[in-house]
Amino acid sequence: MLKVLSVAGTRPNFVKIAPLLAEMRRCPGVRPVLVHSGQHFDREMSGCFLDELGIPAPDFVLRPRPSASPGEMMPALRELMRNERPHVVLVVGDVNSTLAGAEAAAVLGIPVAHVEAGLRSFDSGMPEEANRIATDALSSLLFASEPSAVGNLLAEGRPRNRIFLAGNVMIDTLTQFLAVARRSTVLARLGIAAESGTLPRYAVATLHRPATVDDPAVLGRVWGALEEVAAEVPVVFPVHPRTQARLRDCGLADPDAARGIRLTGPLPYLDFVRLESAAALVMTDSGGVQEETTAMRVPCLTLRNNTERPITVHEGTNQIVGLEPAAIVAAARAVLSGSVRIGRVPRLWDGRSARRIVSTLCRHYGSRREPVASAIRIPAQAVPAAAVC
Ligand code: UDP
């Protein structure tokens, strides 16, 4: 029996781990163990995701101090892994829990598999970039979501036979839940639409990265841009807890003062996907939201100077507009006046990435059976420089 210990601890981690856990549970030769690292712990960033996405109760739950670094989280994970003795540790994404899980496994000599390997913003000021590079350096199996990530890993000297283009597990979750999400009544609850009738145009904003929200001057200018967009269409802004605190510090958190910007707390997944799916425009600094909008062909403006997900720009609906208000407002107006690129959904973002990944884990780490191999359709086209798993 192949024992796979997964570490997840944040909102995007839960969205990514859900299809992997479901796939492992379907495999008779695999025993999944889930560790909740406790990085996000409140109901709106954690519990409701476990419930909505059908993630089973974690086998272990840790409670690090809020904003713990990977180094602070690592010892508890190491002790847990020492007792559990998994055959492989599976980590997803680029948050502190990702790196902490990889480090804990590596010091015990347990192989690490990283899902979403190889993404690079080439922005050394971004905390997630350090987590990505270090996690990949510690990983034995590297599952990439887009070809650029494969190229980055090869350029960093990672062995070709350890890199797999697997597609995007976040889009597996989206594919699975989109129809259910479309039945969400969130638009009526937010006062965007009547229960029945035509849907007015609206925009969605999400911001949570330190580079966007930590400097009051930057946040104030971005806020000003959102207000200008909100003069044209309602802007719904589900506020991340980190951003909530920063808006409060700047005196911007009062919904009555938020001229046209409709502030709400972080939304549960199904409500948020519903909101994204029908939006005329999404403005974001989120990684996952760039991918989901590309998959749903919703226009997206990324309020950053770079992206580690270039396929969303080259093939999808994403534009990098930076943080200058004039550029944000001009790009938003262009989209709202009909200048939109429909784009195409990237190859292998097909809802079957978790299946490919679990099958590859079984092949590499010797599950007694090959549980899903016969069910997998391996795409015919050769991918330069890496195996499609
Ligand atoms: N999301 C959500 N509710 C919200 C905002 C985002 O469910 O109010 C989901 C979104 O659909 C995506 C994920 O959270 O699946 C993205 O997480 P986040 O933006 O926090 O992290 P990042 O992707 O930037 O790492």
CSV table of C-alpha atoms and ligand atoms in Angstrom, one decimal:
chain,number,residue,atom,x,y,z
A,1,MET,CA,0.0,0.0,0.0
A,2,LEU,CA,1.5,3.4,-1.0
A,3,LYS,CA,1.1,5.8,1.8
A,4,VAL,CA,1.0,9.4,0.5
A,5,LEU,CA,1.0,12.2,3.1
A,6,SER,CA,-0.3,15.5,1.8
A,7,VAL,CA,0.2,18.9,3.4
A,8,ALA,CA,-2.3,21.6,2.9
A,9,GLY,CA,-3.0,24.7,4.9
A,10,THR,CA,-4.4,27.7,2.9
A,11,ARG,CA,-7.5,28.5,0.8
A,12,PRO,CA,-5.7,27.9,-2.6
A,13,ASN,CA,-4.1,24.7,-1.2
A,14,PHE,CA,-7.5,23.2,-0.4
A,15,VAL,CA,-8.8,24.0,-3.9
A,16,LYS,CA,-5.7,22.2,-5.3
A,17,ILE,CA,-5.5,19.2,-3.0
A,18,ALA,CA,-9.3,18.3,-3.3
A,19,PRO,CA,-9.1,16.5,-6.6
A,20,LEU,CA,-5.8,14.8,-5.6
A,21,LEU,CA,-7.3,13.4,-2.4
A,22,ALA,CA,-10.4,12.3,-4.3
A,23,GLU,CA,-8.3,10.5,-6.8
A,24,MET,CA,-6.1,8.8,-4.2
A,25,ARG,CA,-9.2,7.6,-2.3
A,26,ARG,CA,-10.4,6.0,-5.5
A,27,CYS,CA,-7.2,4.0,-5.8
A,28,PRO,CA,-7.2,0.7,-3.8
A,29,GLY,CA,-3.4,0.7,-3.7
A,30,VAL,CA,-3.0,4.2,-2.2
A,31,ARG,CA,-3.5,5.3,1.4
A,32,PRO,CA,-3.8,9.1,1.6
A,33,VAL,CA,-3.0,10.9,4.8
A,34,LEU,CA,-4.0,14.6,5.0
A,35,VAL,CA,-2.2,17.1,7.3
A,36,HIS,CA,-3.8,20.5,7.8
A,37,SER,CA,-0.9,22.8,8.5
A,38,GLY,CA,-3.2,25.4,10.1
A,39,GLN,CA,-1.8,28.3,8.1
A,40,HIS,CA,-5.4,29.4,7.3
A,41,PHE,CA,-7.7,28.2,10.0
A,42,ASP,CA,-10.9,30.2,10.3
A,43,ARG,CA,-14.1,28.9,8.8
A,44,GLU,CA,-14.2,31.3,5.8
A,45,MET,CA,-10.7,30.5,4.6
A,46,SER,CA,-10.5,26.8,5.6
A,47,GLY,CA,-13.6,25.0,7.0
A,48,CYS,CA,-16.0,26.0,4.4
A,49,PHE,CA,-13.6,24.8,1.6
A,50,LEU,CA,-13.2,21.4,3.2
A,51,ASP,CA,-17.0,21.1,3.4
A,52,GLU,CA,-17.9,22.4,-0.1
A,53,LEU,CA,-15.1,20.5,-1.9
A,54,GLY,CA,-15.7,17.2,-0.1
A,55,ILE,CA,-12.3,17.1,1.5
A,56,PRO,CA,-12.4,14.5,4.3
A,57,ALA,CA,-11.6,15.6,7.9
A,58,PRO,CA,-7.8,15.9,8.1
A,59,ASP,CA,-5.9,13.1,9.8
A,60,PHE,CA,-3.8,15.7,11.6
A,61,VAL,CA,-4.3,19.3,12.3
A,62,LEU,CA,-1.4,21.6,13.4
A,63,ARG,CA,-1.8,25.1,14.9
A,64,PRO,CA,1.2,27.2,14.1
A,65,ARG,CA,1.2,30.9,15.2
A,66,PRO,CA,-0.5,33.1,12.6
A,67,SER,CA,1.9,34.1,9.7
A,68,ALA,CA,4.4,31.4,10.8
A,69,SER,CA,7.4,31.0,8.5
A,70,PRO,CA,8.2,27.7,6.8
A,71,GLY,CA,11.0,27.2,9.3
A,72,GLU,CA,8.6,27.6,12.2
A,73,MET,CA,6.1,25.1,10.8
A,74,MET,CA,8.7,22.6,9.8
A,75,PRO,CA,9.6,20.9,13.2
A,76,ALA,CA,6.0,19.8,13.9
A,77,LEU,CA,5.6,18.5,10.4
A,78,ARG,CA,8.9,16.6,10.7
A,79,GLU,CA,7.9,14.9,13.9
A,80,LEU,CA,4.5,14.0,12.4
A,81,MET,CA,6.2,12.5,9.3
A,82,ARG,CA,8.8,10.7,11.5
A,83,ASN,CA,5.9,8.9,13.2
A,84,GLU,CA,3.7,8.4,10.1
A,85,ARG,CA,6.5,7.2,7.8
A,86,PRO,CA,4.8,7.9,4.5
A,87,HIS,CA,6.4,6.6,1.3
A,88,VAL,CA,6.0,10.1,-0.3
A,89,VAL,CA,5.0,13.6,0.7
A,90,LEU,CA,2.7,15.5,-1.7
A,91,VAL,CA,2.7,19.3,-1.5
A,92,VAL,CA,0.8,21.8,-3.7
A,93,GLY,CA,1.3,25.5,-4.7
A,94,ASP,CA,3.7,28.0,-3.2
A,95,VAL,CA,2.7,29.0,0.3
A,96,ASN,CA,4.7,28.6,3.5
A,97,SER,CA,3.0,25.2,4.2
A,98,THR,CA,4.2,24.0,0.9
A,99,LEU,CA,7.8,24.6,1.6
A,100,ALA,CA,7.5,23.5,5.3
A,101,GLY,CA,6.1,20.2,4.1
A,102,ALA,CA,8.9,19.7,1.5
A,103,GLU,CA,11.6,20.6,4.0
A,104,ALA,CA,10.3,18.3,6.7
A,105,ALA,CA,10.1,15.4,4.3
A,106,ALA,CA,13.6,16.1,2.8
A,107,VAL,CA,15.4,16.1,6.2
A,108,LEU,CA,13.9,12.6,6.8
A,109,GLY,CA,14.8,11.4,3.4
A,110,ILE,CA,11.2,11.0,2.3
A,111,PRO,CA,10.6,11.8,-1.4
A,112,VAL,CA,8.6,14.9,-2.2
A,113,ALA,CA,6.2,15.4,-5.1
A,114,HIS,CA,5.4,19.0,-5.9
A,115,VAL,CA,2.2,19.9,-7.7
A,116,GLU,CA,2.4,23.2,-9.5
A,117,ALA,CA,6.2,23.0,-9.8
A,118,GLY,CA,8.3,25.3,-12.0
A,119,LEU,CA,6.1,28.4,-12.0
A,120,ARG,CA,8.4,31.5,-11.8
A,121,SER,CA,7.5,35.2,-11.6
A,122,PHE,CA,11.3,36.1,-11.6
A,123,ASP,CA,10.3,38.6,-8.9
A,124,SER,CA,12.6,38.0,-6.0
A,125,GLY,CA,10.6,40.4,-3.8
A,126,MET,CA,7.7,38.0,-3.9
A,127,PRO,CA,7.7,35.6,-0.9
A,128,GLU,CA,6.0,32.9,-2.9
A,129,GLU,CA,8.9,32.9,-5.4
A,130,ALA,CA,11.3,31.8,-2.7
A,131,ASN,CA,8.9,29.1,-1.7
A,132,ARG,CA,8.6,27.9,-5.2
A,133,ILE,CA,12.3,27.7,-5.9
A,134,ALA,CA,13.1,26.0,-2.6
A,135,THR,CA,10.3,23.5,-2.8
A,136,ASP,CA,11.3,22.5,-6.3
A,137,ALA,CA,14.9,22.1,-5.3
A,138,LEU,CA,13.8,19.6,-2.6
A,139,SER,CA,11.3,17.6,-4.8
A,140,SER,CA,11.9,14.3,-6.5
A,141,LEU,CA,8.8,14.5,-8.7
A,142,LEU,CA,7.8,17.8,-10.3
A,143,PHE,CA,4.3,18.2,-11.7
A,144,ALA,CA,4.0,21.3,-14.0
A,145,SER,CA,0.7,23.0,-14.9
A,146,GLU,CA,2.0,24.7,-18.0
A,147,PRO,CA,5.0,24.3,-20.5
A,148,SER,CA,6.8,27.5,-19.2
A,149,ALA,CA,7.2,25.8,-15.9
A,150,VAL,CA,8.8,22.8,-17.6
A,151,GLY,CA,11.2,25.2,-19.3
A,152,ASN,CA,12.0,26.9,-16.0
A,153,LEU,CA,12.8,23.6,-14.3
A,154,LEU,CA,15.0,22.4,-17.1
A,155,ALA,CA,16.8,25.8,-17.1
A,156,GLU,CA,17.5,25.3,-13.3
A,157,GLY,CA,19.0,21.9,-14.1
A,158,ARG,CA,16.3,19.7,-12.8
A,159,PRO,CA,16.5,16.2,-14.4
A,160,ARG,CA,14.2,15.8,-17.3
A,161,ASN,CA,12.9,12.4,-16.1
A,162,ARG,CA,11.6,14.0,-12.9
A,163,ILE,CA,9.4,16.6,-14.7
A,164,PHE,CA,5.9,15.9,-15.8
A,165,LEU,CA,3.5,18.2,-17.6
A,166,ALA,CA,0.3,17.2,-15.7
A,167,GLY,CA,-2.1,20.1,-16.3
A,168,ASN,CA,-3.8,22.1,-13.6
A,169,VAL,CA,-5.4,20.6,-10.5
A,170,MET,CA,-7.2,23.9,-9.7
A,171,ILE,CA,-9.0,23.6,-13.0
A,172,ASP,CA,-9.9,20.0,-12.1
A,173,THR,CA,-11.8,21.4,-9.1
A,174,LEU,CA,-13.3,24.1,-11.2
A,175,THR,CA,-14.4,21.6,-13.8
A,176,GLN,CA,-16.0,19.4,-11.2
A,177,PHE,CA,-17.9,22.2,-9.4
A,178,LEU,CA,-18.8,24.8,-12.0
A,179,ALA,CA,-22.3,23.5,-12.7
A,180,VAL,CA,-23.0,23.4,-9.0
A,181,ALA,CA,-21.6,26.9,-8.5
A,182,ARG,CA,-23.8,28.2,-11.3
A,183,ARG,CA,-26.8,27.4,-9.0
A,184,SER,CA,-25.4,29.7,-6.2
A,185,THR,CA,-27.7,32.6,-5.3
A,186,VAL,CA,-24.7,34.8,-4.4
A,187,LEU,CA,-25.5,37.4,-7.0
A,188,ALA,CA,-29.0,38.0,-5.6
A,189,ARG,CA,-27.6,38.0,-2.0
A,190,LEU,CA,-25.0,40.6,-3.0
A,191,GLY,CA,-27.7,42.8,-4.6
A,192,ILE,CA,-26.2,42.4,-8.0
A,193,ALA,CA,-29.1,40.6,-9.6
A,194,ALA,CA,-32.7,39.9,-8.8
A,195,GLU,CA,-33.4,36.2,-8.3
A,196,SER,CA,-34.7,36.1,-11.9
A,197,GLY,CA,-34.2,38.4,-14.8
A,198,THR,CA,-31.2,39.5,-16.7
A,199,LEU,CA,-27.9,39.9,-15.1
A,200,PRO,CA,-26.4,43.4,-15.1
A,201,ARG,CA,-22.7,43.9,-15.9
A,202,TYR,CA,-20.4,43.9,-12.9
A,203,ALA,CA,-16.7,43.5,-12.1
A,204,VAL,CA,-15.0,41.5,-9.4
A,205,ALA,CA,-11.8,42.5,-7.5
A,206,THR,CA,-9.6,40.4,-5.3
A,207,LEU,CA,-6.3,41.6,-3.7
A,208,HIS,CA,-4.1,40.0,-1.1
A,209,ARG,CA,-0.5,40.1,-2.1
A,210,PRO,CA,1.9,42.1,0.1
A,211,ALA,CA,3.1,44.1,-2.9
A,212,THR,CA,-0.5,45.3,-3.5
A,213,VAL,CA,-1.9,45.8,0.0
A,214,ASP,CA,0.9,46.3,2.5
A,215,ASP,CA,2.0,49.8,1.4
A,216,PRO,CA,-0.9,52.3,2.2
A,217,ALA,CA,0.2,54.5,-0.7
A,218,VAL,CA,0.0,51.7,-3.2
A,219,LEU,CA,-3.3,50.4,-1.8
A,220,GLY,CA,-4.8,53.8,-1.8
A,221,ARG,CA,-3.9,54.3,-5.5
A,222,VAL,CA,-5.3,50.9,-6.5
A,223,TRP,CA,-8.4,51.7,-4.5
A,224,GLY,CA,-8.8,54.9,-6.4
A,225,ALA,CA,-8.6,53.0,-9.6
A,226,LEU,CA,-11.3,50.6,-8.4
A,227,GLU,CA,-13.5,53.5,-7.5
A,228,GLU,CA,-13.1,54.9,-11.1
A,229,VAL,CA,-14.1,51.5,-12.5
A,230,ALA,CA,-17.0,51.3,-10.0
A,231,ALA,CA,-18.3,54.6,-11.5
A,232,GLU,CA,-19.1,52.5,-14.6
A,233,VAL,CA,-20.1,49.1,-13.3
A,234,PRO,CA,-20.5,47.8,-9.8
A,235,VAL,CA,-17.3,46.3,-8.4
A,236,VAL,CA,-17.7,43.4,-6.0
A,237,PHE,CA,-14.7,43.0,-3.8
A,238,PRO,CA,-14.6,39.9,-1.5
A,239,VAL,CA,-11.9,41.0,0.9
A,240,HIS,CA,-9.1,38.6,2.0
A,241,PRO,CA,-8.5,38.8,5.8
A,242,ARG,CA,-5.0,40.3,5.3
A,243,THR,CA,-6.5,43.0,3.0
A,244,GLN,CA,-9.3,43.7,5.5
A,245,ALA,CA,-6.7,44.7,8.1
A,246,ARG,CA,-4.9,47.0,5.6
A,247,LEU,CA,-8.1,48.6,4.4
A,248,ARG,CA,-9.1,49.3,8.0
A,249,ASP,CA,-5.7,50.9,8.6
A,250,CYS,CA,-6.2,53.2,5.6
A,251,GLY,CA,-9.8,54.0,6.6
A,252,LEU,CA,-11.2,52.3,3.5
A,253,ALA,CA,-13.0,49.4,5.1
A,254,ASP,CA,-16.3,51.2,5.6
A,255,PRO,CA,-18.8,49.8,3.1
A,256,ASP,CA,-20.9,53.0,3.2
A,257,ALA,CA,-17.9,55.1,2.1
A,258,ALA,CA,-16.8,52.7,-0.6
A,259,ARG,CA,-18.4,54.5,-3.5
A,260,GLY,CA,-19.6,51.8,-5.9
A,261,ILE,CA,-17.3,49.2,-4.5
A,262,ARG,CA,-19.3,46.4,-2.8
A,263,LEU,CA,-17.2,45.0,0.0
A,264,THR,CA,-17.9,41.6,1.3
A,265,GLY,CA,-15.9,39.1,3.3
A,266,PRO,CA,-14.0,36.3,1.6
A,267,LEU,CA,-16.6,34.1,-0.2
A,268,PRO,CA,-17.0,30.4,0.0
A,269,TYR,CA,-15.7,28.7,-3.2
A,270,LEU,CA,-19.0,28.0,-4.9
A,271,ASP,CA,-20.2,31.6,-4.4
A,272,PHE,CA,-16.9,33.0,-5.6
A,273,VAL,CA,-16.8,30.8,-8.7
A,274,ARG,CA,-20.4,31.9,-9.5
A,275,LEU,CA,-19.3,35.5,-9.1
A,276,GLU,CA,-16.2,35.0,-11.3
A,277,SER,CA,-18.1,33.1,-14.0
A,278,ALA,CA,-20.6,35.8,-14.8
A,279,ALA,CA,-18.4,38.9,-14.4
A,280,ALA,CA,-17.7,41.3,-17.2
A,281,LEU,CA,-14.2,41.8,-15.8
A,282,VAL,CA,-12.0,40.4,-13.0
A,283,MET,CA,-9.2,42.5,-11.5
A,284,THR,CA,-6.9,40.5,-9.3
A,285,ASP,CA,-3.4,39.9,-7.9
A,286,SER,CA,-4.3,36.2,-7.2
A,287,GLY,CA,-2.5,33.4,-9.0
A,288,GLY,CA,-5.5,31.0,-9.0
A,289,VAL,CA,-8.0,33.6,-10.1
A,290,GLN,CA,-5.8,34.3,-13.2
A,291,GLU,CA,-6.1,30.6,-14.1
A,292,GLU,CA,-9.8,30.2,-13.3
A,293,THR,CA,-10.7,33.2,-15.5
A,294,THR,CA,-8.7,31.8,-18.3
A,295,ALA,CA,-10.5,28.5,-18.0
A,296,MET,CA,-13.9,30.2,-17.9
A,297,ARG,CA,-12.9,32.7,-20.6
A,298,VAL,CA,-13.7,35.7,-18.4
A,299,PRO,CA,-11.5,38.8,-19.0
A,300,CYS,CA,-8.9,39.2,-16.3
A,301,LEU,CA,-6.7,42.2,-15.5
A,302,THR,CA,-3.7,41.2,-13.2
A,303,LEU,CA,-2.8,44.1,-10.9
A,304,ARG,CA,0.9,43.1,-10.8
A,305,ASN,CA,4.0,43.8,-12.9
A,306,ASN,CA,4.5,40.1,-13.7
A,307,THR,CA,2.9,36.7,-13.5
A,308,GLU,CA,4.3,33.2,-12.9
A,309,ARG,CA,1.5,31.9,-15.1
A,310,PRO,CA,2.3,33.3,-18.5
A,311,ILE,CA,0.1,30.9,-20.3
A,312,THR,CA,-2.9,32.8,-19.0
A,313,VAL,CA,-1.6,35.8,-21.0
A,314,HIS,CA,-0.4,34.0,-24.1
A,315,GLU,CA,-3.3,31.7,-24.5
A,316,GLY,CA,-5.9,32.9,-22.0
A,317,THR,CA,-7.8,36.0,-21.1
A,318,ASN,CA,-5.3,37.6,-18.8
A,319,GLN,CA,-3.5,41.0,-19.2
A,320,ILE,CA,-0.8,42.2,-16.9
A,321,VAL,CA,-1.6,45.8,-16.2
A,322,GLY,CA,0.6,46.7,-13.2
A,323,LEU,CA,-0.4,48.9,-10.3
A,324,GLU,CA,-0.6,52.3,-11.9
A,325,PRO,CA,-4.2,53.6,-11.6
A,326,ALA,CA,-4.3,55.1,-15.1
A,327,ALA,CA,-3.3,51.8,-16.7
A,328,ILE,CA,-5.8,49.8,-14.6
A,329,VAL,CA,-8.6,52.2,-15.5
A,330,ALA,CA,-7.7,52.3,-19.2
A,331,ALA,CA,-7.5,48.5,-19.4
A,332,ALA,CA,-10.8,48.1,-17.6
A,333,ARG,CA,-12.6,50.6,-19.8
A,334,ALA,CA,-11.3,48.9,-22.9
A,335,VAL,CA,-12.7,45.5,-21.7
A,336,LEU,CA,-16.0,47.1,-20.7
A,337,SER,CA,-16.3,48.7,-24.1
A,338,GLY,CA,-15.9,45.3,-25.8
A,339,SER,CA,-12.2,44.9,-26.4
A,340,VAL,CA,-11.9,41.4,-25.0
A,341,ARG,CA,-9.8,38.4,-26.0
A,342,ILE,CA,-11.7,35.1,-25.6
A,343,GLY,CA,-8.4,33.1,-25.6
A,344,ARG,CA,-8.3,29.4,-25.4
A,345,VAL,CA,-8.2,26.9,-22.5
A,346,PRO,CA,-4.6,25.6,-22.2
A,347,ARG,CA,-3.9,22.0,-23.1
A,348,LEU,CA,-4.3,19.5,-20.3
A,349,TRP,CA,-6.5,21.9,-18.2
A,350,ASP,CA,-9.1,19.3,-18.8
A,351,GLY,CA,-10.3,18.2,-15.4
A,352,ARG,CA,-8.0,15.1,-15.4
A,353,SER,CA,-4.8,16.4,-14.0
A,354,ALA,CA,-5.1,14.7,-10.6
A,355,ARG,CA,-5.7,11.4,-12.3
A,356,ARG,CA,-2.4,11.8,-14.2
A,357,ILE,CA,-0.5,12.8,-11.1
A,358,VAL,CA,-1.8,10.0,-8.9
A,359,SER,CA,-1.1,7.5,-11.7
A,360,THR,CA,2.5,8.8,-12.0
A,361,LEU,CA,3.0,8.6,-8.2
A,362,CYS,CA,1.8,5.0,-8.3
A,363,ARG,CA,4.2,4.2,-11.1
A,364,HIS,CA,7.2,5.8,-9.4
A,365,TYR,CA,6.6,4.7,-5.8
A,366,GLY,CA,5.4,1.2,-6.4
A,367,SER,CA,1.8,0.9,-5.5
A,368,ARG,CA,1.0,-2.8,-5.7
A,369,ARG,CA,-1.5,-2.1,-8.3
A,370,GLU,CA,-1.7,0.4,-11.1
A,371,PRO,CA,-5.1,1.7,-10.2
A,372,VAL,CA,-6.0,4.2,-12.8
A,373,ALA,CA,-3.5,3.6,-15.6
A,374,SER,CA,-6.1,2.0,-17.9
A,375,ALA,CA,-8.4,5.0,-17.4
A,376,ILE,CA,-5.9,7.6,-18.5
A,377,ARG,CA,-5.7,9.0,-21.9
A,378,ILE,CA,-2.2,10.2,-22.4
A,379,PRO,CA,-2.4,13.1,-24.9
A,380,ALA,CA,-0.8,12.1,-28.2
A,381,GLN,CA,1.2,15.3,-28.9
A,382,ALA,CA,4.7,15.2,-27.8
A,383,VAL,CA,5.6,17.9,-25.3
A,384,PRO,CA,9.1,19.2,-25.9
A,385,ALA,CA,11.5,18.6,-23.1
A,386,ALA,CA,9.2,16.7,-20.6
A,387,ALA,CA,7.0,13.8,-20.3
A,388,VAL,CA,3.3,14.3,-20.3
A,389,CYS,CA,2.2,12.2,-17.4
B,1,UDP,N1,-11.5,32.2,-3.8
B,1,UDP,C1,-12.7,32.0,-3.0
B,1,UDP,N2,-13.3,33.0,-2.4
B,1,UDP,C2,-12.8,34.3,-2.5
B,1,UDP,C3,-11.6,34.5,-3.2
B,1,UDP,C4,-11.0,33.5,-3.9
B,1,UDP,O1,-13.1,30.8,-3.0
B,1,UDP,O2,-13.4,35.2,-1.9
B,1,UDP,C5,-10.9,31.1,-4.4
B,1,UDP,C6,-10.6,31.2,-5.9
B,1,UDP,O3,-11.7,30.7,-6.7
B,1,UDP,C7,-9.4,30.3,-6.1
B,1,UDP,C8,-8.6,30.5,-4.8
B,1,UDP,O4,-9.6,31.0,-3.9
B,1,UDP,O5,-9.8,29.0,-6.3
B,1,UDP,C9,-7.5,31.5,-5.0
B,1,UDP,O6,-6.9,31.8,-3.7
B,1,UDP,P1,-6.1,33.1,-3.4
B,1,UDP,O7,-6.4,34.1,-4.4
B,1,UDP,O8,-6.3,33.3,-1.9
B,1,UDP,O9,-4.6,32.5,-3.6
B,1,UDP,P2,-3.6,32.5,-4.8
B,1,UDP,O10,-4.2,31.7,-5.9
B,1,UDP,O11,-3.2,33.8,-5.1
B,1,UDP,O12,-2.4,31.7,-4.3
